[in-house]
GROMACS .gro file of C-alpha atoms in nm:
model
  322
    1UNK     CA    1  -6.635  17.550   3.258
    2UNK     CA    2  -6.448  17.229   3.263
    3UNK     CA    3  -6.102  17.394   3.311
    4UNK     CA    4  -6.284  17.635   3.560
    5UNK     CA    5  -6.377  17.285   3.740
    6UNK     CA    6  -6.042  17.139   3.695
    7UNK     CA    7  -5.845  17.432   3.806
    8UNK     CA    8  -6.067  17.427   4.132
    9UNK     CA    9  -6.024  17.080   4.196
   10UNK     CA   10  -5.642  17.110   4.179
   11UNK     CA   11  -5.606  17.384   4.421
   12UNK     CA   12  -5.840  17.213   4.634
   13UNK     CA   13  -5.675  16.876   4.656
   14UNK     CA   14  -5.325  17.040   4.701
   15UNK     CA   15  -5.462  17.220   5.026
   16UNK     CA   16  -5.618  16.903   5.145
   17UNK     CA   17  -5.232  16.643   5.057
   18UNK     CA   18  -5.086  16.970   5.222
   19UNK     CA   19  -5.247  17.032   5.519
   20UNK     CA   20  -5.254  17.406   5.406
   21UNK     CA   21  -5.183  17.644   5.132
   22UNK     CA   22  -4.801  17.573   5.133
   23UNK     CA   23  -4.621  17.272   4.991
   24UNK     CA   24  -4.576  17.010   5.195
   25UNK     CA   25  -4.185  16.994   5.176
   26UNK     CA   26  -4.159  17.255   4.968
   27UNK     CA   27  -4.244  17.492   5.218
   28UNK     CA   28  -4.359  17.765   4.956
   29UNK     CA   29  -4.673  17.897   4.891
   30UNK     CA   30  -4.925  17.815   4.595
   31UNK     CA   31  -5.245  17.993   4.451
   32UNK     CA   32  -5.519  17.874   4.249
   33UNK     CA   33  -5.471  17.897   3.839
   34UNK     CA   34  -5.779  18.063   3.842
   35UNK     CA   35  -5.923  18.458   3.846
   36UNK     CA   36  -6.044  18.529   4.196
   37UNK     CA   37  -6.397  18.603   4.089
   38UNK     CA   38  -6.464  18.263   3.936
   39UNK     CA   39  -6.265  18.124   4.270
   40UNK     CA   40  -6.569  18.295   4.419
   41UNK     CA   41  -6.836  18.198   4.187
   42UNK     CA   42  -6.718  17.869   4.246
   43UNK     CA   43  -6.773  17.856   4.594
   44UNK     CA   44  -7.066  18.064   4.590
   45UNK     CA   45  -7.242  17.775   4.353
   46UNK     CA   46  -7.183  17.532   4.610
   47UNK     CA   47  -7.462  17.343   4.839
   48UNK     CA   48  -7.300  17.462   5.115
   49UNK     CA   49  -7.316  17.837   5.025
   50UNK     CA   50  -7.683  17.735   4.912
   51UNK     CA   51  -7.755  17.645   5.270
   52UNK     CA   52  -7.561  17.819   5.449
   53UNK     CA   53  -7.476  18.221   5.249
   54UNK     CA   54  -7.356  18.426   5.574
   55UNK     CA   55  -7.109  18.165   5.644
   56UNK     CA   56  -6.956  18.155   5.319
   57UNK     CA   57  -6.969  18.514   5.296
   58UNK     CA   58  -6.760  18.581   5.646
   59UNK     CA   59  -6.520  18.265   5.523
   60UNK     CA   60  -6.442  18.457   5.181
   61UNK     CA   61  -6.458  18.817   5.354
   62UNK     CA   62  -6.175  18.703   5.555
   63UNK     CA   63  -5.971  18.435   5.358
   64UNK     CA   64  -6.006  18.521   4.998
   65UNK     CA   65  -5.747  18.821   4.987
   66UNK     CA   66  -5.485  18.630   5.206
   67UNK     CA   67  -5.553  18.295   4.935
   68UNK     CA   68  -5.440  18.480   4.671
   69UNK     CA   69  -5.157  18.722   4.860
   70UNK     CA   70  -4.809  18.682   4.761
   71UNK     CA   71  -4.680  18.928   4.958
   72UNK     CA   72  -4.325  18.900   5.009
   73UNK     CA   73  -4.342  18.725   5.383
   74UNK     CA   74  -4.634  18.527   5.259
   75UNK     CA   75  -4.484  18.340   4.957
   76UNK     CA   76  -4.289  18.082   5.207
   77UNK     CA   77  -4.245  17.980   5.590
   78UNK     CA   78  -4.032  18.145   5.807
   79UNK     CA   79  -3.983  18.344   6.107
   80UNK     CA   80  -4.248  18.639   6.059
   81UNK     CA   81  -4.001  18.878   5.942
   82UNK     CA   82  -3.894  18.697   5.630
   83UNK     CA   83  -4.220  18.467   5.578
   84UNK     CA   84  -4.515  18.306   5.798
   85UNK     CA   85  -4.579  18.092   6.033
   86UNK     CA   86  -4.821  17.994   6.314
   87UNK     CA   87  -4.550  17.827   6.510
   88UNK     CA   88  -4.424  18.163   6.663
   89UNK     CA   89  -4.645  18.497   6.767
   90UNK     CA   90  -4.592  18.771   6.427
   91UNK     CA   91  -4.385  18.989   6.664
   92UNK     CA   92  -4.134  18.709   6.660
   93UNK     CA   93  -3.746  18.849   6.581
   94UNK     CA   94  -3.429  18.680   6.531
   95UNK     CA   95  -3.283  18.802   6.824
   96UNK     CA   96  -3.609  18.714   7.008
   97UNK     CA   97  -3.565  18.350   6.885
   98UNK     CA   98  -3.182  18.340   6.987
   99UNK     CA   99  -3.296  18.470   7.331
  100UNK     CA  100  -3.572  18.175   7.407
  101UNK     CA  101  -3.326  17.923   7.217
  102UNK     CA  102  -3.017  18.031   7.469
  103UNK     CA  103  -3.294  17.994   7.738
  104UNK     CA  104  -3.414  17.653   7.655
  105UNK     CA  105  -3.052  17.484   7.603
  106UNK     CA  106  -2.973  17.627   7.956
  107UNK     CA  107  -3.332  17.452   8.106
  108UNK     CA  108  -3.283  17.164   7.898
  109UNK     CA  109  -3.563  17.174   7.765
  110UNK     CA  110  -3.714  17.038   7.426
  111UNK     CA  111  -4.050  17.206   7.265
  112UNK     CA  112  -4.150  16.969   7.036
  113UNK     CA  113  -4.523  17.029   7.110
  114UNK     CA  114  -4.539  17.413   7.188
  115UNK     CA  115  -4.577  17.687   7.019
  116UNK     CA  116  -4.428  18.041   7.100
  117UNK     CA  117  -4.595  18.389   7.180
  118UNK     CA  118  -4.437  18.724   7.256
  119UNK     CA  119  -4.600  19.002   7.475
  120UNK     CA  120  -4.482  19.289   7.665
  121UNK     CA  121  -4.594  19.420   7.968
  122UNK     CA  122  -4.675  19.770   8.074
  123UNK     CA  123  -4.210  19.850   8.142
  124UNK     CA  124  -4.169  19.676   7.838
  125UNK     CA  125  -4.046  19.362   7.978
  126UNK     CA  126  -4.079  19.108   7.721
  127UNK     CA  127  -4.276  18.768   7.846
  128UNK     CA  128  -4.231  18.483   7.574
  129UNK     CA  129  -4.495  18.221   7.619
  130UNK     CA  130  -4.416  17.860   7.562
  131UNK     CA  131  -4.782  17.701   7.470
  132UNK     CA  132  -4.780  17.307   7.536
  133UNK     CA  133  -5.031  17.170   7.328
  134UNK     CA  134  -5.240  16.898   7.595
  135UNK     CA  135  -5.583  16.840   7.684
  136UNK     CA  136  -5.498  16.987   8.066
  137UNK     CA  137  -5.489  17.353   8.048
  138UNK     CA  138  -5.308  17.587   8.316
  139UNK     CA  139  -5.587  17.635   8.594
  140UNK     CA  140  -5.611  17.242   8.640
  141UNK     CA  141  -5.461  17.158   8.965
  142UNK     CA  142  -5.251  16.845   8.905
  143UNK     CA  143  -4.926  16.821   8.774
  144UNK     CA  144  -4.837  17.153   8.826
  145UNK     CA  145  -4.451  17.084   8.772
  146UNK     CA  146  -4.518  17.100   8.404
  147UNK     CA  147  -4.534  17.537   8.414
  148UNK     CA  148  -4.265  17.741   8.461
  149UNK     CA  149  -4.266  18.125   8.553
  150UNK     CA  150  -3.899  18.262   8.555
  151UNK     CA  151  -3.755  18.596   8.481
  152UNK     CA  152  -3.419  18.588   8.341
  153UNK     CA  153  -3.206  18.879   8.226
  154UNK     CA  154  -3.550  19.142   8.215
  155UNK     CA  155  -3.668  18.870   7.994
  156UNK     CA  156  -3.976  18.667   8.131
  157UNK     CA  157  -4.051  18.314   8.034
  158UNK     CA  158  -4.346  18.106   8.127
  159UNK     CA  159  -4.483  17.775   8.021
  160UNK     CA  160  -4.867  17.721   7.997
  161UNK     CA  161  -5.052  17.379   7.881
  162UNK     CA  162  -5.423  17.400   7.679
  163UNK     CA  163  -5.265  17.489   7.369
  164UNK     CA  164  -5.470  17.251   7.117
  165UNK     CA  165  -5.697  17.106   7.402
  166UNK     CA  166  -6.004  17.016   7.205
  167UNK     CA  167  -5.817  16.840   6.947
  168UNK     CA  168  -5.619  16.646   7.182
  169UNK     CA  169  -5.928  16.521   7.337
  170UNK     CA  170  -6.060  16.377   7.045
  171UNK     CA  171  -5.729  16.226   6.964
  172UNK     CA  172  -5.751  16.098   7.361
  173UNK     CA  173  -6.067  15.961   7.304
  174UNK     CA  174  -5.970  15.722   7.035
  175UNK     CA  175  -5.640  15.666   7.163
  176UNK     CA  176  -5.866  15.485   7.482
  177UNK     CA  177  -6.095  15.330   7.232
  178UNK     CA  178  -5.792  15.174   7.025
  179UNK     CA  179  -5.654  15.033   7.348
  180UNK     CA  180  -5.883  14.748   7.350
  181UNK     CA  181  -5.736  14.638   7.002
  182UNK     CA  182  -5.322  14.600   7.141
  183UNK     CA  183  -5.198  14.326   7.074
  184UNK     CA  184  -4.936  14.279   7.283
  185UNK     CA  185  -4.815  14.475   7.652
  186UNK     CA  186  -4.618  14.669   7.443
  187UNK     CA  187  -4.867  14.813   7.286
  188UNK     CA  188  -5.082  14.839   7.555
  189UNK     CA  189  -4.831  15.054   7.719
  190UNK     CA  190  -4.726  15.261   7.421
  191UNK     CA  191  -5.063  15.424   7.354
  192UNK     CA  192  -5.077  15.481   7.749
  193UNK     CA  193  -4.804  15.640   7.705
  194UNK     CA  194  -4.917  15.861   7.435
  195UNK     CA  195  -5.235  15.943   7.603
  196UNK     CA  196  -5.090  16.060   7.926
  197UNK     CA  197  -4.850  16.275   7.667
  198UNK     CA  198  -5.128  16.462   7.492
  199UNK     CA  199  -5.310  16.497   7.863
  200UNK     CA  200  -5.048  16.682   7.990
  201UNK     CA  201  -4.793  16.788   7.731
  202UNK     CA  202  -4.531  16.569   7.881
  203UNK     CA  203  -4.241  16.536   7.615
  204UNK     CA  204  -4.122  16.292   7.858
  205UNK     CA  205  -4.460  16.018   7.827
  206UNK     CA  206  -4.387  16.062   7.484
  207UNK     CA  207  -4.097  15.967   7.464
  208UNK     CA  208  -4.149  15.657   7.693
  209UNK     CA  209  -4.428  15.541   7.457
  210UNK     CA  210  -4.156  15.569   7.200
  211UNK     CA  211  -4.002  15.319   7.379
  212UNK     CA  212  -4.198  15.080   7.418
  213UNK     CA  213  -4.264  15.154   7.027
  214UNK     CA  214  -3.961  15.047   6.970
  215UNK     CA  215  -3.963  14.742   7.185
  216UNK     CA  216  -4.282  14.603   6.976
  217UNK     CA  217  -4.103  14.439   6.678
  218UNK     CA  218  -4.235  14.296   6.353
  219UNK     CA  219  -4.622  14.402   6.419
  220UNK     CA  220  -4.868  14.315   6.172
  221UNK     CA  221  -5.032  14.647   6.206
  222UNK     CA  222  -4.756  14.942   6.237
  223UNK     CA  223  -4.848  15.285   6.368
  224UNK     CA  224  -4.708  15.614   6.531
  225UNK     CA  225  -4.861  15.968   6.664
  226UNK     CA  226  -4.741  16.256   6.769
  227UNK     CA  227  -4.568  16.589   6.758
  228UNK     CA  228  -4.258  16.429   6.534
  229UNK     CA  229  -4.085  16.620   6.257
  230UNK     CA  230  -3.956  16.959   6.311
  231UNK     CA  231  -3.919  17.048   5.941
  232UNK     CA  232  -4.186  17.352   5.933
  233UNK     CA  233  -4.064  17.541   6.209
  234UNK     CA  234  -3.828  17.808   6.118
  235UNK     CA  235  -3.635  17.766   6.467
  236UNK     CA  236  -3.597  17.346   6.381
  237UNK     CA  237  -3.750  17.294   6.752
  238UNK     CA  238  -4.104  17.276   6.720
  239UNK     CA  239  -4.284  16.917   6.525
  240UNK     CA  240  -4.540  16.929   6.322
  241UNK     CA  241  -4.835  16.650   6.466
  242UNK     CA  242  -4.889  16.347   6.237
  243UNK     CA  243  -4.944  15.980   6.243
  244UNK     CA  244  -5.001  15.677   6.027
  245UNK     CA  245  -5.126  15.359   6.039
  246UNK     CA  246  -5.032  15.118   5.830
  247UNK     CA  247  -5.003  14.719   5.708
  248UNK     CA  248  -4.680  14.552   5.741
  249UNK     CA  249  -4.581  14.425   5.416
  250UNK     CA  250  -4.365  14.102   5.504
  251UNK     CA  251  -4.175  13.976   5.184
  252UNK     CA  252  -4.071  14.307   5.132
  253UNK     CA  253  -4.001  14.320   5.483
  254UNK     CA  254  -3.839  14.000   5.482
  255UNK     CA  255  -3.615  14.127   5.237
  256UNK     CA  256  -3.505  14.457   5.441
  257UNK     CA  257  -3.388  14.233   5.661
  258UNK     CA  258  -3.162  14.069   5.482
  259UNK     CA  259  -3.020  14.395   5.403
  260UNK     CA  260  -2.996  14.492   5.798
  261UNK     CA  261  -2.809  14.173   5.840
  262UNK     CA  262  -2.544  14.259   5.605
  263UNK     CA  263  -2.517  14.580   5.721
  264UNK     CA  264  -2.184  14.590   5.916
  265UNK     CA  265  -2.022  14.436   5.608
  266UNK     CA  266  -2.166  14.647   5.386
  267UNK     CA  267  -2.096  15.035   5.632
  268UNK     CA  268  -1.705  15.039   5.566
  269UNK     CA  269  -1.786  15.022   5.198
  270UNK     CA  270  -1.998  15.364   5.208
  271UNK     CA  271  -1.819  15.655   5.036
  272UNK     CA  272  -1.728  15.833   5.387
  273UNK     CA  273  -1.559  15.832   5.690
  274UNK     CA  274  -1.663  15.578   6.007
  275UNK     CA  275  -1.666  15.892   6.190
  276UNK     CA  276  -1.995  16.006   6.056
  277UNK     CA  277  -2.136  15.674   6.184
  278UNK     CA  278  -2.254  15.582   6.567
  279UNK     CA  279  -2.011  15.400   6.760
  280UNK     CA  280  -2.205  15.141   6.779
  281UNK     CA  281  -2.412  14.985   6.509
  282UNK     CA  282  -2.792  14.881   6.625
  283UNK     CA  283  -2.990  14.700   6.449
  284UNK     CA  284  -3.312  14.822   6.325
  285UNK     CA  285  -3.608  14.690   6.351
  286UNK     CA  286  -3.665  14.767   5.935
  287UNK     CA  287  -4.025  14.733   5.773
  288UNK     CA  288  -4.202  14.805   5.437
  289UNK     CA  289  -4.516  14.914   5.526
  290UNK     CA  290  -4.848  14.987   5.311
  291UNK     CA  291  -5.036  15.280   5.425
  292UNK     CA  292  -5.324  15.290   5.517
  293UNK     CA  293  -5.367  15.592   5.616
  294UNK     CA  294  -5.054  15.885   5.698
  295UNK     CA  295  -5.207  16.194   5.859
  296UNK     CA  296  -4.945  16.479   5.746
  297UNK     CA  297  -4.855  16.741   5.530
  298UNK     CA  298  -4.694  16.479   5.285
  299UNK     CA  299  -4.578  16.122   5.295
  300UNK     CA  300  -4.187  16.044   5.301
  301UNK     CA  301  -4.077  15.771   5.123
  302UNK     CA  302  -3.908  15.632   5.423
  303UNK     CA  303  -3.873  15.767   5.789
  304UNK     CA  304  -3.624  15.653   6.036
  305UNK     CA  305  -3.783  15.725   6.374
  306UNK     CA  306  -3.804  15.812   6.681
  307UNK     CA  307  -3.618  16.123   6.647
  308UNK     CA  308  -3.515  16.175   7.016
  309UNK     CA  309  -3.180  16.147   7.031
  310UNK     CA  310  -3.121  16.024   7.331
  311UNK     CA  311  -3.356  15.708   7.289
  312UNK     CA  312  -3.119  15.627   6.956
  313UNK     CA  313  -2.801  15.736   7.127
  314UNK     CA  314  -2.837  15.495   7.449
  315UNK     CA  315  -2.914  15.257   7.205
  316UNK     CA  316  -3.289  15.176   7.319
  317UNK     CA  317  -3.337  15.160   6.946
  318UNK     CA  318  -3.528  15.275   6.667
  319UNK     CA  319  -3.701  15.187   6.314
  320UNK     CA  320  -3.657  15.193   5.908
  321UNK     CA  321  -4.003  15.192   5.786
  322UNK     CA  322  -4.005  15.236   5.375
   0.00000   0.00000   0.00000
């Protein structure tokens, strides 16, 4: 019974530090060490089963098989043809993904928070959706420059808003409440900033409240949300939503610095070329931080952020937090 309990308790905790059933950087797929009738015994024992039996029943009717599949496009994430993911519709190809990639370099356009979907219509035409997650969804009236509807080669291409919505509104809702606890204008702006973003689905708010991220040095409290690192999408377009909060921890922070100050002494030393290097060296603003909290599928052990290029390569700046 014990090792029944432990086993369960493993899997368990792995989906929670995951955020799923697949490792957080790992990117494959794990199963419980444990028979798939005590799995359901298990669950079945609980006081929420006690409680509540039809709703455990429909959650194991439809989850248990696919918890325990290792199927060879279930195993890892991927494009749908090779593994899974809920980034991109399961009709998803390569040449599908090369199609809305060539379209999106030529619109300039970045998808951090979206999500793509394939249909076809009654010719065949293929329409690939571009979901921006935000609060607003497409039949508000405001704003409207935010869709797109555009036909391009037979292909068809639209951009609708909604994706997420009720999740962004909670996030919304606390982002308002937290405003009353900024302690500076840069702050105040920044989470603004970041509400308007997960209103809409502006990329561009968000990356303004990046900005003014940025601009807030040496906080006591240290914290950042959004749609941020781009690891778990096959394509390497789409983020992945997270954010921490966390306690500036100033000897150690004290000491990074140090190490920031020396840094244009110490860059020519580095075992390659100045080439792989910006042309200009900007200062971080470099912190230690304990967490207090870091909502996402795993924590780094350091993050140099943000990751829009452009705010790093007009050197508006950027931060080192260990």
């Amino acid at each position: 019974m014990v090792y029944i309990e432990h086993s369960f308790l493993v899997y368990a905790s792995g989906v929670f530090a995951s955020f799923g059933n697949y490792k957080g950087f790992g990117d494959t797929k794990f199963i419980p060490d444990l028979e798939k009738e005590k799995f359901e015994k298990v669950i079945k024992a609980s006081k929420f089963a006690e409680h509540h039996p039809q709703d455990v029943e429909s959650l194991l009717s439809r989850c248990l098989e696919s918890i325990y599949s290792l199927k060879d496009n279930e195993r890892q994430l991927g494009f749908p043809y090779v593994g899974t993911t809920t980034y991109l519709s399961k009709n998803i190809t390569e040449e599908d993904n090369k199609i809305v990639t060539d379209f999106l370099t030529k619109k300039n356009i970045e998808v951090y928070n979206s999500r793509l979907f394939k249909t076809s219509d009654e010719t065949g035409k293929s329409c690939y959706e571009i979901r921006l997650a935000s609060v607003l969804n497409t039949d508000d009236d405001e704003e409207k420059e935010l869709l797109i509807s555009e036909s391009v080669n037979s292909h068809k291409f639209i951009v609708t808003r909604g994706d997420y919505s009720k999740l962004l509104k909670l996030v919304n809702d606390n982002l308002l409440l937290a405003k009353d606890y900024a302690a500076n204008e840069n702050e105040l702006q920044m989470i603004e900033k970041y509400i308007q973003s997960f209103r809409t689905g502006s990329l561009d708010a968000h990356k303004d409240g990046s900005r003014f991220w940025v601009k807030d040095k040496e906080p006591i409290i240290e914290t950042y949300i959004g749609f941020i690192e781009i690891y778990k999408d096959p394509a390497g377009l789409r983020g992945e939503f997270e954010g921490f909060v966390a306690m500036v921890n100033k000897p150690m922070s004290a000491k990074f610095a140090e190490l920031v100050k020396a840094a244009e002494d110490l860059l020519p030393l580095l075992p390659w070329p100045s080439t792989y290097e910006k042309d200009k060296f900007l200062q971080p603003d470099f912190s230690s931080l304990d967490l207090l909290t870091f909502a996402a599928n795993d924590v780094p052990i350091g993050i140099n952020i943000p990751n829009y290029e452009e705010i790093k390569k007009q050197y508006e700046g950027f931060k080192n937090v260990t």
